[in-house]
PDB file of C-alpha atoms in Angstrom:
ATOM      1  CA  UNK A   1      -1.789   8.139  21.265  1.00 46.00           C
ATOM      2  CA  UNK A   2      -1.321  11.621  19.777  1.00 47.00           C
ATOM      3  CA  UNK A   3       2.120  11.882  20.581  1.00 49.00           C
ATOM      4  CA  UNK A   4       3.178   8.161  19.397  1.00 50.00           C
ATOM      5  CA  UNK A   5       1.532   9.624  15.616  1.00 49.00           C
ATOM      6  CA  UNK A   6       3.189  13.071  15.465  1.00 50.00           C
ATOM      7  CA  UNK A   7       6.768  11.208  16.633  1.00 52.00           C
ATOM      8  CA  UNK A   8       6.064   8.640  13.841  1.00 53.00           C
ATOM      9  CA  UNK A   9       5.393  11.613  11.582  1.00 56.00           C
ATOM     10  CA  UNK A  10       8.410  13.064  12.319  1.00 59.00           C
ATOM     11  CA  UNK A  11      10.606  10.263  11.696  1.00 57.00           C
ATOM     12  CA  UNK A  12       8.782   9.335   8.750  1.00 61.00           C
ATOM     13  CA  UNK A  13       9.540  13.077   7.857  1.00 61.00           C
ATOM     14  CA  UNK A  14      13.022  13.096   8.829  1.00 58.00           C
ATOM     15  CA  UNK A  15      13.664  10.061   6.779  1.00 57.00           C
ATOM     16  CA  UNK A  16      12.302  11.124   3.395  1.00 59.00           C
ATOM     17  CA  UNK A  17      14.513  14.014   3.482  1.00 66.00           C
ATOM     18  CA  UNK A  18      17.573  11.939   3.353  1.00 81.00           C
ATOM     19  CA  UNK A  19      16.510   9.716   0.560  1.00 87.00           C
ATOM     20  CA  UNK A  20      16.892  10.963  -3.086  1.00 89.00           C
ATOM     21  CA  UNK A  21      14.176  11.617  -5.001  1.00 88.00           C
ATOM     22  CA  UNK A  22      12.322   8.697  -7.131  1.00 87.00           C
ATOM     23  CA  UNK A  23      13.077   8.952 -10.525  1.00 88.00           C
ATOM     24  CA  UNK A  24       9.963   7.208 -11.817  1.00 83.00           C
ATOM     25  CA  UNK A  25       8.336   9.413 -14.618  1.00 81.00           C
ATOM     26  CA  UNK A  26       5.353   8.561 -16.006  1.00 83.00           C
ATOM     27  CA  UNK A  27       4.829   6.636 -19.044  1.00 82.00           C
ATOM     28  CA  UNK A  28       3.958   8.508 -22.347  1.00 86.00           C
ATOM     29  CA  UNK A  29       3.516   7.029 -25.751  1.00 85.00           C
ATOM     30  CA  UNK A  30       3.565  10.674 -27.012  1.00 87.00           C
ATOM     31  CA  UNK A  31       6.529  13.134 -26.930  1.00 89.00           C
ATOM     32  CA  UNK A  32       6.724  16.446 -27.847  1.00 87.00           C
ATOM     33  CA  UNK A  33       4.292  19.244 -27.710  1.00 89.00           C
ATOM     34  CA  UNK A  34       1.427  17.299 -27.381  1.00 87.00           C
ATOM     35  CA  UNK A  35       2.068  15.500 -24.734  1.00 89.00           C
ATOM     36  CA  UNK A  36      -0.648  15.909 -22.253  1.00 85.00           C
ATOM     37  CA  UNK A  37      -3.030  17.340 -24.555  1.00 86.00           C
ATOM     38  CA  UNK A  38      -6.439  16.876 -24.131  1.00 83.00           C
ATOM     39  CA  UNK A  39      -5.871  14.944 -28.013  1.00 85.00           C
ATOM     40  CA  UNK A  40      -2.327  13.218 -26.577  1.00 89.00           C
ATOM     41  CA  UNK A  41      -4.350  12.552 -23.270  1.00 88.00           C
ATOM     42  CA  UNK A  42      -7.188  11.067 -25.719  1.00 89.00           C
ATOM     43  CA  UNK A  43      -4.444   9.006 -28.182  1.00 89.00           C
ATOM     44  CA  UNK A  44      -2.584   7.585 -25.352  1.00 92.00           C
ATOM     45  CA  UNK A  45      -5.462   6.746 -23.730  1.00 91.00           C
ATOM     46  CA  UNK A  46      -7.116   4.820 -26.634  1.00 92.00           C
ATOM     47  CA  UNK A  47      -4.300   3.055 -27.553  1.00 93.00           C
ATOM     48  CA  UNK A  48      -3.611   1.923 -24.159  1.00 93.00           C
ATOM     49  CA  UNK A  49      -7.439   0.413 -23.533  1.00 94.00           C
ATOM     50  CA  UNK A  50      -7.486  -1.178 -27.251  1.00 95.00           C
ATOM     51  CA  UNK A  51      -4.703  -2.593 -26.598  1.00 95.00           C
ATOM     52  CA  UNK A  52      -6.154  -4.568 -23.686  1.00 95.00           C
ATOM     53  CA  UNK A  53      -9.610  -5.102 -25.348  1.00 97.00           C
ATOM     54  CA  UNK A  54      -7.358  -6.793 -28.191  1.00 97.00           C
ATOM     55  CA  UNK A  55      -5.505  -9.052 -25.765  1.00 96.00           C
ATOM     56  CA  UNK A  56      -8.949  -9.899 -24.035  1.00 96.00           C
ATOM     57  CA  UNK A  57     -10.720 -10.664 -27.110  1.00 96.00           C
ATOM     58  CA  UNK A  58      -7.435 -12.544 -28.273  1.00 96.00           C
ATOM     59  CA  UNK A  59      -7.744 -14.834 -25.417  1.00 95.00           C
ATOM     60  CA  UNK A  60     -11.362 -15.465 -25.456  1.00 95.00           C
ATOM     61  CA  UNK A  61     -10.841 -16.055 -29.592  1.00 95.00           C
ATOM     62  CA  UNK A  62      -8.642 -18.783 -29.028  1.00 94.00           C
ATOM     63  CA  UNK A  63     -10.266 -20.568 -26.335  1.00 95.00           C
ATOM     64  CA  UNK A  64     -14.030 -20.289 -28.161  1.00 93.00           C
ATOM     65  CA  UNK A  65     -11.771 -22.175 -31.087  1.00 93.00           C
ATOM     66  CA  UNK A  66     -10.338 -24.726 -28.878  1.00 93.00           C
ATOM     67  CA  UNK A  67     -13.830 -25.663 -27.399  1.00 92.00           C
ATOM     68  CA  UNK A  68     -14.843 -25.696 -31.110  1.00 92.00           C
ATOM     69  CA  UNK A  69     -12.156 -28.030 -31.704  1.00 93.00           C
ATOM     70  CA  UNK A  70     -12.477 -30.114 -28.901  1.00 91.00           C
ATOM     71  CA  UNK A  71     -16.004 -31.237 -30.032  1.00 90.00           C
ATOM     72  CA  UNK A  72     -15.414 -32.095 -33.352  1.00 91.00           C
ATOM     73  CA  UNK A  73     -11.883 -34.230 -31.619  1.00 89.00           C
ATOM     74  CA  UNK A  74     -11.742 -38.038 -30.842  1.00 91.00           C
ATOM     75  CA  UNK A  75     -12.033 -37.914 -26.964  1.00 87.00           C
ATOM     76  CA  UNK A  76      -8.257 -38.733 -26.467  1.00 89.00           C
ATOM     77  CA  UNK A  77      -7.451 -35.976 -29.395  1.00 90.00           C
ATOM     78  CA  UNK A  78      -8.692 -33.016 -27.084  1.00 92.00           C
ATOM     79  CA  UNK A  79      -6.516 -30.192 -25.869  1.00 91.00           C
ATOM     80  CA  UNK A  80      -7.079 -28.125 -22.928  1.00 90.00           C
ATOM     81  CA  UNK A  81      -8.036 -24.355 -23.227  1.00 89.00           C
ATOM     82  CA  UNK A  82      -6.255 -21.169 -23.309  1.00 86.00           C
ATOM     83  CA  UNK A  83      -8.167 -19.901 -20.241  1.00 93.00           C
ATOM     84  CA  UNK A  84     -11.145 -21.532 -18.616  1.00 93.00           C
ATOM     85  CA  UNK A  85     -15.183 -20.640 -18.528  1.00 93.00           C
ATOM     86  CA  UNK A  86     -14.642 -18.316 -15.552  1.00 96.00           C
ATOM     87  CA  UNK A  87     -11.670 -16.651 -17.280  1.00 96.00           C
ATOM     88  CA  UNK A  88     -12.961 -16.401 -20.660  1.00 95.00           C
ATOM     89  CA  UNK A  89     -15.965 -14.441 -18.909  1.00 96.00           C
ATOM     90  CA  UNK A  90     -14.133 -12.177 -17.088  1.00 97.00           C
ATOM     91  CA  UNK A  91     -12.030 -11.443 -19.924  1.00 96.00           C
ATOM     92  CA  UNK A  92     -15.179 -10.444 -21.979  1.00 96.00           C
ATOM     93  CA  UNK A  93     -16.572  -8.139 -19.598  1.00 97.00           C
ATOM     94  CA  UNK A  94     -13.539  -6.343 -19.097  1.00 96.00           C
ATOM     95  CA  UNK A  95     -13.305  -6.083 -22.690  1.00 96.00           C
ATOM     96  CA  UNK A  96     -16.955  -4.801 -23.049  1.00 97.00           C
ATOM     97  CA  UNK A  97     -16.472  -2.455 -19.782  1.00 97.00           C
ATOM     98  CA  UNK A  98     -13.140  -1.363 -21.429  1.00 96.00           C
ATOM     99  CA  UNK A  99     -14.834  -0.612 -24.566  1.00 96.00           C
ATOM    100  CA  UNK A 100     -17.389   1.413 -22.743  1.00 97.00           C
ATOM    101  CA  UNK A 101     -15.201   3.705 -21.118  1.00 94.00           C
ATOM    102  CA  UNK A 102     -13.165   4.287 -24.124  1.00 94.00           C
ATOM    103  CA  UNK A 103     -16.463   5.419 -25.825  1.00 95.00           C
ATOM    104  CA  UNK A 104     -17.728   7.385 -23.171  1.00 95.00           C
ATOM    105  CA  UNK A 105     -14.048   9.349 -22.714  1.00 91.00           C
ATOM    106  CA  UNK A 106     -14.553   9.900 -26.072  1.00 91.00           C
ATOM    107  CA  UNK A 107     -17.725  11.027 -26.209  1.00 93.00           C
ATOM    108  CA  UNK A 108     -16.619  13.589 -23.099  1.00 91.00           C
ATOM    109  CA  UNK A 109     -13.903  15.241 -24.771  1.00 89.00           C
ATOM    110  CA  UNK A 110     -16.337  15.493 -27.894  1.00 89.00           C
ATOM    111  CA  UNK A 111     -18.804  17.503 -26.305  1.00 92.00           C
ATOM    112  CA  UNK A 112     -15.825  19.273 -24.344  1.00 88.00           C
ATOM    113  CA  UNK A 113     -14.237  20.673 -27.828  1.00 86.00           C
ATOM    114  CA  UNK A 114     -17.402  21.364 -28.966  1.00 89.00           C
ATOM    115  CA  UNK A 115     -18.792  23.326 -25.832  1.00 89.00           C
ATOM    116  CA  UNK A 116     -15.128  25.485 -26.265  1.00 85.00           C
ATOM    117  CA  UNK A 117     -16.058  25.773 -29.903  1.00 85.00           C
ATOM    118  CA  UNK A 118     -19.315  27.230 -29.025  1.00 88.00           C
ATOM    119  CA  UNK A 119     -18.057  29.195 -26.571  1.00 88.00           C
ATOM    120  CA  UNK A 120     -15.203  30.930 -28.799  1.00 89.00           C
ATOM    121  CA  UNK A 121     -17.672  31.317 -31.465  1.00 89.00           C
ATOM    122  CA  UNK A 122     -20.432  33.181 -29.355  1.00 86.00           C
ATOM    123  CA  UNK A 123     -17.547  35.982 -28.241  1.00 75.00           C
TER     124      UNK A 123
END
């Protein structure tokens, strides 16, 4: 069984060598200098995760509306929903969860910078 895994290995091995390399880079909404900062890290990373709360909260907005709507409609007037009940609910708690860590990220890199600031201070 060994020997079947290292020969796999090796071919696996052999064959990455004659492939180019990917050229996926990652993503950045910030160029420059601060890219990769523990602030460009911070920026990036906030406007990534409000983004998506936005969307969620979007979603769940319109469909609360419709509902609304819906029970003030003749019966045959109704529309269907953005998203349904199980949707709208999982959209909210990602939204709140999302939220969350954006705070607590925050709050990290707070006490970080502040920590260094002590630290530079008491030298």
């Amino acid at each position: 069984m060994t020997h079947i895994d290292s020969n796999t290995s090796n071919a696996h091995d052999a064959a990455q060598h004659t492939q180019p390399d990917p050229t996926h880079q990652d993503f950045h909404w910030i160029e420059g200098m601060q890219q990769g900062s523990l602030y460009g890290n911070l920026l990036e990373t906030t406007l990534d995760v409000s983004a998506g709360i936005h969307a969620c909260l979007q979603l769940f907005y319109a469909r609360q509306l419709e509902q609304e709507a819906n029970e003030d409609a003749d019966p045959e007037a109704t529309a269907a929903p953005a998203i349904g009940v199980v949707h709208a609910d999982q959209l909210m708690r990602l939204a709140i969860a999302s939220a969350g860590l954006l705070r607590d990220e925050a709050r990290r890199q707070v006490e970080a910078l502040n920590e260094d600031e002590q630290m530079a201070t008491a030298t």
